[in-house]
PDB file of C-alpha atoms in Angstrom:
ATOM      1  CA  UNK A   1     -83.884 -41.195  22.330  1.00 66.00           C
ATOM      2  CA  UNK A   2     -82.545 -39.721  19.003  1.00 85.00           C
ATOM      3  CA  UNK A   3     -81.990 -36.196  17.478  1.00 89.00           C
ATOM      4  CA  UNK A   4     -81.823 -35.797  14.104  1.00 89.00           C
ATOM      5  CA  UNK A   5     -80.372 -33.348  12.363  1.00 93.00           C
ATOM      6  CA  UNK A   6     -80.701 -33.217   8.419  1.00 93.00           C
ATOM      7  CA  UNK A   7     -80.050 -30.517   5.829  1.00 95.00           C
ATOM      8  CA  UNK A   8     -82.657 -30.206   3.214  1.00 92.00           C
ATOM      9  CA  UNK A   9     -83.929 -27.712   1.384  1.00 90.00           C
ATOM     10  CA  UNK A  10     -86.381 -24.741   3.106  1.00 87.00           C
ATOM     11  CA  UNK A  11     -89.773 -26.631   3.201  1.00 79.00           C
ATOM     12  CA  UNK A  12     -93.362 -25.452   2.349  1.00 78.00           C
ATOM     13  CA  UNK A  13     -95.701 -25.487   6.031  1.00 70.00           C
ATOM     14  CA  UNK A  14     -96.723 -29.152   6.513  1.00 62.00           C
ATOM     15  CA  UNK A  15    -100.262 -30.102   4.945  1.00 62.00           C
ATOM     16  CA  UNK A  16    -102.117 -31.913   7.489  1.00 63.00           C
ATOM     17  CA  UNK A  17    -102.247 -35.665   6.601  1.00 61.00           C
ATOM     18  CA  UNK A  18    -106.080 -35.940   8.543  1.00 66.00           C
ATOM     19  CA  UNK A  19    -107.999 -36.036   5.717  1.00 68.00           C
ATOM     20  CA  UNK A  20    -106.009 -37.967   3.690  1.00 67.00           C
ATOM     21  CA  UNK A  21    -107.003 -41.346   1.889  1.00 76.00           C
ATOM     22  CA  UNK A  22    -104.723 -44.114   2.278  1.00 72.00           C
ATOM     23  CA  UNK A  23    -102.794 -44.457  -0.505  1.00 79.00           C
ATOM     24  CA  UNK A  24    -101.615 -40.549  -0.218  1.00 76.00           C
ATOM     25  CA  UNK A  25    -100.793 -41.137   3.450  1.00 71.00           C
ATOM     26  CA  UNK A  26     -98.448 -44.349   1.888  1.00 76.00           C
ATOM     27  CA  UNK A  27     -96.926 -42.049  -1.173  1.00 81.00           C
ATOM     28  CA  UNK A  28     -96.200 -39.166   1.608  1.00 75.00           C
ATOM     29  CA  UNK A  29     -94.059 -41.769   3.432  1.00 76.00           C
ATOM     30  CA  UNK A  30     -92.557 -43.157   0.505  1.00 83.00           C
ATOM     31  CA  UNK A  31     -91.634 -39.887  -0.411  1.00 83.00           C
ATOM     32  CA  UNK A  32     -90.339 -39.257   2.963  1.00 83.00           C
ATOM     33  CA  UNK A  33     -88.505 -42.798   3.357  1.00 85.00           C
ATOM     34  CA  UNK A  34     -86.505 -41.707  -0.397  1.00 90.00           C
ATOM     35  CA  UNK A  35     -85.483 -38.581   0.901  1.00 89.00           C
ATOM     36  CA  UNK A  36     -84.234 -39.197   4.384  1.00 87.00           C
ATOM     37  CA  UNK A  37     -82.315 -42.227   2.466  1.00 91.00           C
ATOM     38  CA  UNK A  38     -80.546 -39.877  -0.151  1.00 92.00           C
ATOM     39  CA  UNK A  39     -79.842 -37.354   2.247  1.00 92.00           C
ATOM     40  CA  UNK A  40     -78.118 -40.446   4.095  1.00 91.00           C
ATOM     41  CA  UNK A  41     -76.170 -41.731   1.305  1.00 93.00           C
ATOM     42  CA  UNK A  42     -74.869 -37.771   0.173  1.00 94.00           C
ATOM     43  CA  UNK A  43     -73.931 -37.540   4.251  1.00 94.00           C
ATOM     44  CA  UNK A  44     -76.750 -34.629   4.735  1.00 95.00           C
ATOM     45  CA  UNK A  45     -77.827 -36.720   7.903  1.00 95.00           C
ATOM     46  CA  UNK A  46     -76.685 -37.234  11.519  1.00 95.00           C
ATOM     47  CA  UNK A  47     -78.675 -39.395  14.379  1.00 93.00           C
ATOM     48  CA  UNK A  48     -77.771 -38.401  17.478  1.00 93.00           C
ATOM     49  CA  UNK A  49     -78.213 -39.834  20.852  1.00 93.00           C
ATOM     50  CA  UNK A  50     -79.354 -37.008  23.123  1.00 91.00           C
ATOM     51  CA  UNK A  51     -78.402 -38.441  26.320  1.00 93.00           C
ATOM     52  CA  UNK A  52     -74.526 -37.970  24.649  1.00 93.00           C
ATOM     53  CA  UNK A  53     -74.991 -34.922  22.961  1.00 93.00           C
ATOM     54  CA  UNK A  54     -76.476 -33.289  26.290  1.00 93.00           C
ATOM     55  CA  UNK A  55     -73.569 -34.382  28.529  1.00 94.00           C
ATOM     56  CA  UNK A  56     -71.297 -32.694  25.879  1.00 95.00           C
ATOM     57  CA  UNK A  57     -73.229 -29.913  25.787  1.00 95.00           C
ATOM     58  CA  UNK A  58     -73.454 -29.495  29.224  1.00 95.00           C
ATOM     59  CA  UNK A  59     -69.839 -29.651  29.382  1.00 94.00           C
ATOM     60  CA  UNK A  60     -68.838 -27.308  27.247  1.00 95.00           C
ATOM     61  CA  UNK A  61     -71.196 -24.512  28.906  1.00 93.00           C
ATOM     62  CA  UNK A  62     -74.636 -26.010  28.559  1.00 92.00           C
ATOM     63  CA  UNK A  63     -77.241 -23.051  28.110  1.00 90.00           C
ATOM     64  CA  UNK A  64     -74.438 -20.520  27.624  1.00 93.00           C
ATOM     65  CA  UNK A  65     -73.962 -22.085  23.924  1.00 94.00           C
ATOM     66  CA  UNK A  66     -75.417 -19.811  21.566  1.00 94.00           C
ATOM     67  CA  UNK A  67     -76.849 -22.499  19.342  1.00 95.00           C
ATOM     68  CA  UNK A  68     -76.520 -26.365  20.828  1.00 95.00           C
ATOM     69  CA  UNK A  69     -77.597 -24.559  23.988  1.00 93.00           C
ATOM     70  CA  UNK A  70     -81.031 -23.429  22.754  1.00 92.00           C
ATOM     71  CA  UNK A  71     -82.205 -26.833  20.809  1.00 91.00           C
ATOM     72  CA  UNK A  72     -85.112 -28.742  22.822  1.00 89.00           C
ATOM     73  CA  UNK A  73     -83.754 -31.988  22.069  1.00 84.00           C
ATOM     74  CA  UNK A  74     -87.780 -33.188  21.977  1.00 84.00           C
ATOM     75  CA  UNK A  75     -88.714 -31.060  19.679  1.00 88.00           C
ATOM     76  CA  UNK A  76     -88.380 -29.492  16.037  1.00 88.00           C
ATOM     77  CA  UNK A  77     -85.842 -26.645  14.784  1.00 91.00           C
ATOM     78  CA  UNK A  78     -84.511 -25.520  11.549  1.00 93.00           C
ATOM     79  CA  UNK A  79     -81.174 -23.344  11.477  1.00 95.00           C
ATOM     80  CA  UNK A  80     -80.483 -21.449   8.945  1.00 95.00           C
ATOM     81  CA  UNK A  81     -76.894 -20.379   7.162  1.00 93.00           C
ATOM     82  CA  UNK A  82     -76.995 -17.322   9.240  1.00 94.00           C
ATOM     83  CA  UNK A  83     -76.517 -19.494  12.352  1.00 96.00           C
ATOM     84  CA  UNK A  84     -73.686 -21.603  10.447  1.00 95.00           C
ATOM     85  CA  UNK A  85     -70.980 -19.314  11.931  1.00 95.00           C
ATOM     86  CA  UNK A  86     -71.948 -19.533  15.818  1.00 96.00           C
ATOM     87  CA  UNK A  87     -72.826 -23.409  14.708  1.00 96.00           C
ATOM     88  CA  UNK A  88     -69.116 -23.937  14.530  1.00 97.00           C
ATOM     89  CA  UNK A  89     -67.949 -22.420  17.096  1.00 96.00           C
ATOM     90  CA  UNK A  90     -69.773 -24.078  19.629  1.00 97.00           C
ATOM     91  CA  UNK A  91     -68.526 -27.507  17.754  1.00 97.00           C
ATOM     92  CA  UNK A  92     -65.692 -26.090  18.799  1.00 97.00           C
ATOM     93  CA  UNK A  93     -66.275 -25.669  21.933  1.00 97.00           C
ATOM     94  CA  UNK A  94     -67.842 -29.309  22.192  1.00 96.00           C
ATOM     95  CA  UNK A  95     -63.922 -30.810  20.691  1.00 96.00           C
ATOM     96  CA  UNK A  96     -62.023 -28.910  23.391  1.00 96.00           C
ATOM     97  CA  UNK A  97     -64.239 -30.518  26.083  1.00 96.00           C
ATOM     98  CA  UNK A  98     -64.997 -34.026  24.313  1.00 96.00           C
ATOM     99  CA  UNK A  99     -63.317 -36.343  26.832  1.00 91.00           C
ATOM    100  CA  UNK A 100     -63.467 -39.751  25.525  1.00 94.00           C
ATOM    101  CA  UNK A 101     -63.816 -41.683  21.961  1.00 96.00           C
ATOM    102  CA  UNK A 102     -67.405 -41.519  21.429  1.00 94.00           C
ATOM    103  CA  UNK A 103     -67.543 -37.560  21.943  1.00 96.00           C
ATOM    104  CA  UNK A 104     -64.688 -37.588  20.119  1.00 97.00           C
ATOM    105  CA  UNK A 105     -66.496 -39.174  17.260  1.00 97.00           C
ATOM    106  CA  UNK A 106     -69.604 -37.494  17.936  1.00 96.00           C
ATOM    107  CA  UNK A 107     -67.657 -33.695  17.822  1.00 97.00           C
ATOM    108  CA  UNK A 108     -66.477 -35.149  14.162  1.00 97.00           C
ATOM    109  CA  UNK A 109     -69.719 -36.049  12.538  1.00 97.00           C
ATOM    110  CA  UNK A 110     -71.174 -32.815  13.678  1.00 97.00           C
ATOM    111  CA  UNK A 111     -67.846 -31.193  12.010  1.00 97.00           C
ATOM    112  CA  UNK A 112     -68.820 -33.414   8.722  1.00 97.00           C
ATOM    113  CA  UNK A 113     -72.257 -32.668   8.715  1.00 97.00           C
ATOM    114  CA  UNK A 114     -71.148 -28.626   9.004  1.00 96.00           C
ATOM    115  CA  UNK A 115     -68.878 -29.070   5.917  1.00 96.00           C
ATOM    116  CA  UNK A 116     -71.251 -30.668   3.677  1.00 96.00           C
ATOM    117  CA  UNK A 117     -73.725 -27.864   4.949  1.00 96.00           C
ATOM    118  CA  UNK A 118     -71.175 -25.182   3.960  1.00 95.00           C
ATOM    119  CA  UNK A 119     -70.715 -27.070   0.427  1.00 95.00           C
ATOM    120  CA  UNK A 120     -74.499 -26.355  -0.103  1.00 93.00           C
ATOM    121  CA  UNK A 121     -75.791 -23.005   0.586  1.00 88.00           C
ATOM    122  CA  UNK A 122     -79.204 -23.583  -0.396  1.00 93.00           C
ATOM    123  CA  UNK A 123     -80.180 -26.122   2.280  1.00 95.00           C
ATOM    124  CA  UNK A 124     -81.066 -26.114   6.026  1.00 95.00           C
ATOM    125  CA  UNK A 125     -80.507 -27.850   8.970  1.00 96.00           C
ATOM    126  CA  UNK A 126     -83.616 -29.579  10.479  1.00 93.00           C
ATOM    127  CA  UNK A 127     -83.128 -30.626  14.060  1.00 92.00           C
ATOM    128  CA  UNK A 128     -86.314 -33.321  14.495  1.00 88.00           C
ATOM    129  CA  UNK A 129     -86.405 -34.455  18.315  1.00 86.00           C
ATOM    130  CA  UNK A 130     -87.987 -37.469  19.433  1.00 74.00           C
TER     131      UNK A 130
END
Protein backbone atom coordinates (compact mmCIF):
# COMPACT_ATOMS: atom_id res chain seq x y z
CA UNK A 1 0.00 0.00 0.00
CA UNK A 2 1.16 3.48 -1.26
CA UNK A 3 0.51 7.19 -0.34
CA UNK A 4 1.04 9.64 -2.64
CA UNK A 5 1.66 12.88 -2.13
CA UNK A 6 1.93 15.38 -5.19
CA UNK A 7 1.87 19.17 -5.48
CA UNK A 8 -0.20 20.48 -8.26
CA UNK A 9 -2.05 23.22 -8.79
CA UNK A 10 -5.71 23.83 -6.78
CA UNK A 11 -8.05 21.62 -8.96
CA UNK A 12 -11.63 22.27 -10.29
CA UNK A 13 -14.32 19.43 -8.35
CA UNK A 14 -13.88 16.16 -10.31
CA UNK A 15 -16.46 15.67 -13.31
CA UNK A 16 -17.83 12.32 -13.01
CA UNK A 17 -16.33 10.04 -15.74
CA UNK A 18 -20.00 7.79 -15.80
CA UNK A 19 -21.25 9.07 -18.71
CA UNK A 20 -18.37 9.33 -20.56
CA UNK A 21 -17.66 7.72 -24.10
CA UNK A 22 -14.57 5.89 -24.45
CA UNK A 23 -12.25 7.80 -26.05
CA UNK A 24 -12.76 10.80 -23.32
CA UNK A 25 -12.36 8.24 -20.54
CA UNK A 26 -8.73 7.32 -22.59
CA UNK A 27 -7.77 11.29 -23.14
CA UNK A 28 -8.69 11.86 -19.21
CA UNK A 29 -6.01 9.23 -18.43
CA UNK A 30 -3.65 10.35 -20.86
CA UNK A 31 -3.95 13.57 -19.47
CA UNK A 32 -3.56 12.21 -16.09
CA UNK A 33 -0.57 9.71 -17.01
CA UNK A 34 1.41 13.31 -18.56
CA UNK A 35 0.90 15.05 -15.53
CA UNK A 36 1.72 12.68 -12.75
CA UNK A 37 4.96 12.03 -15.13
CA UNK A 38 6.05 15.81 -15.22
CA UNK A 39 5.31 16.35 -11.79
CA UNK A 40 7.80 13.25 -11.40
CA UNK A 41 10.51 14.46 -13.51
CA UNK A 42 10.31 18.41 -11.78
CA UNK A 43 10.42 16.23 -8.20
CA UNK A 44 6.65 17.49 -7.31
CA UNK A 45 6.00 13.71 -6.40
CA UNK A 46 6.66 11.30 -3.50
CA UNK A 47 5.26 7.46 -3.20
CA UNK A 48 5.20 6.45 0.02
CA UNK A 49 4.83 3.17 1.67
CA UNK A 50 2.33 3.61 4.49
CA UNK A 51 3.25 0.74 6.51
CA UNK A 52 6.84 2.98 6.90
CA UNK A 53 5.49 6.22 7.08
CA UNK A 54 2.97 5.03 9.94
CA UNK A 55 5.68 3.44 12.13
CA UNK A 56 7.50 6.85 11.84
CA UNK A 57 4.67 8.57 12.55
CA UNK A 58 3.76 6.68 15.31
CA UNK A 59 7.07 7.25 16.67
CA UNK A 60 7.39 10.55 16.66
CA UNK A 61 3.89 11.10 18.55
CA UNK A 62 1.42 9.45 16.23
CA UNK A 63 -2.03 11.38 16.52
CA UNK A 64 -0.42 14.19 18.53
CA UNK A 65 1.21 15.44 15.04
CA UNK A 66 -0.63 18.31 13.93
CA UNK A 67 -0.52 17.38 10.27
CA UNK A 68 1.07 13.63 9.46
CA UNK A 69 -1.11 12.76 12.44
CA UNK A 70 -4.47 13.64 10.85
CA UNK A 71 -3.89 12.06 7.12
CA UNK A 72 -6.09 8.74 6.58
CA UNK A 73 -3.46 7.08 4.77
CA UNK A 74 -6.62 5.37 2.59
CA UNK A 75 -7.95 8.20 1.63
CA UNK A 76 -7.69 11.73 -0.19
CA UNK A 77 -6.31 15.20 1.30
CA UNK A 78 -5.04 18.36 -0.08
CA UNK A 79 -2.86 20.75 2.25
CA UNK A 80 -2.58 23.91 1.58
CA UNK A 81 0.53 26.60 2.10
CA UNK A 82 -1.09 27.56 5.28
CA UNK A 83 -0.30 24.09 6.67
CA UNK A 84 3.40 24.32 5.12
CA UNK A 85 4.71 25.68 8.46
CA UNK A 86 3.31 22.87 10.96
CA UNK A 87 4.22 20.48 7.72
CA UNK A 88 7.81 20.99 8.66
CA UNK A 89 7.87 20.77 11.85
CA UNK A 90 6.47 17.55 12.23
CA UNK A 91 9.24 16.43 9.42
CA UNK A 92 11.09 17.45 12.01
CA UNK A 93 9.90 15.67 14.41
CA UNK A 94 9.87 12.45 12.09
CA UNK A 95 14.25 13.11 11.58
CA UNK A 96 14.80 13.25 15.35
CA UNK A 97 13.00 9.88 15.73
CA UNK A 98 13.97 8.20 12.23
CA UNK A 99 16.01 5.25 13.53
CA UNK A 100 17.42 3.49 10.65
CA UNK A 101 18.43 4.20 6.78
CA UNK A 102 15.19 3.88 5.15
CA UNK A 103 13.43 6.49 7.61
CA UNK A 104 16.32 8.23 7.24
CA UNK A 105 15.75 8.45 3.56
CA UNK A 106 12.17 8.61 3.83
CA UNK A 107 12.46 11.94 6.49
CA UNK A 108 14.67 13.41 3.35
CA UNK A 109 12.35 13.05 0.45
CA UNK A 110 9.58 14.44 2.51
CA UNK A 111 12.22 17.42 3.32
CA UNK A 112 12.72 17.61 -0.73
CA UNK A 113 9.32 17.43 -1.59
CA UNK A 114 8.69 20.52 1.20
CA UNK A 115 11.40 22.61 -0.57
CA UNK A 116 10.24 22.31 -3.99
CA UNK A 117 6.69 23.07 -2.43
CA UNK A 118 8.10 26.25 -0.82
CA UNK A 119 9.82 27.15 -4.36
CA UNK A 120 6.19 27.20 -5.76
CA UNK A 121 3.60 29.00 -3.91
CA UNK A 122 0.89 28.45 -6.22
CA UNK A 123 0.58 24.66 -5.89
CA UNK A 124 -0.81 22.12 -3.35
CA UNK A 125 -0.09 19.10 -1.83
CA UNK A 126 -2.46 16.18 -2.74
CA UNK A 127 -2.17 13.26 -0.39
CA UNK A 128 -4.07 10.28 -2.66
CA UNK A 129 -4.30 7.02 -0.38
CA UNK A 130 -4.73 3.72 -1.72
Amino acid sequence: MGLLLMLRPPQPRPKSLRRATRAQRREHRRADAEEWGTAQQRGWLLDVEVEKLLLLVDNAGGSRLPILGQIDPWSDTVLSRRELSQLEADIDRLEAVAGDDTQRELVTAMRKLLMNWRAEPDLMLHCYGD
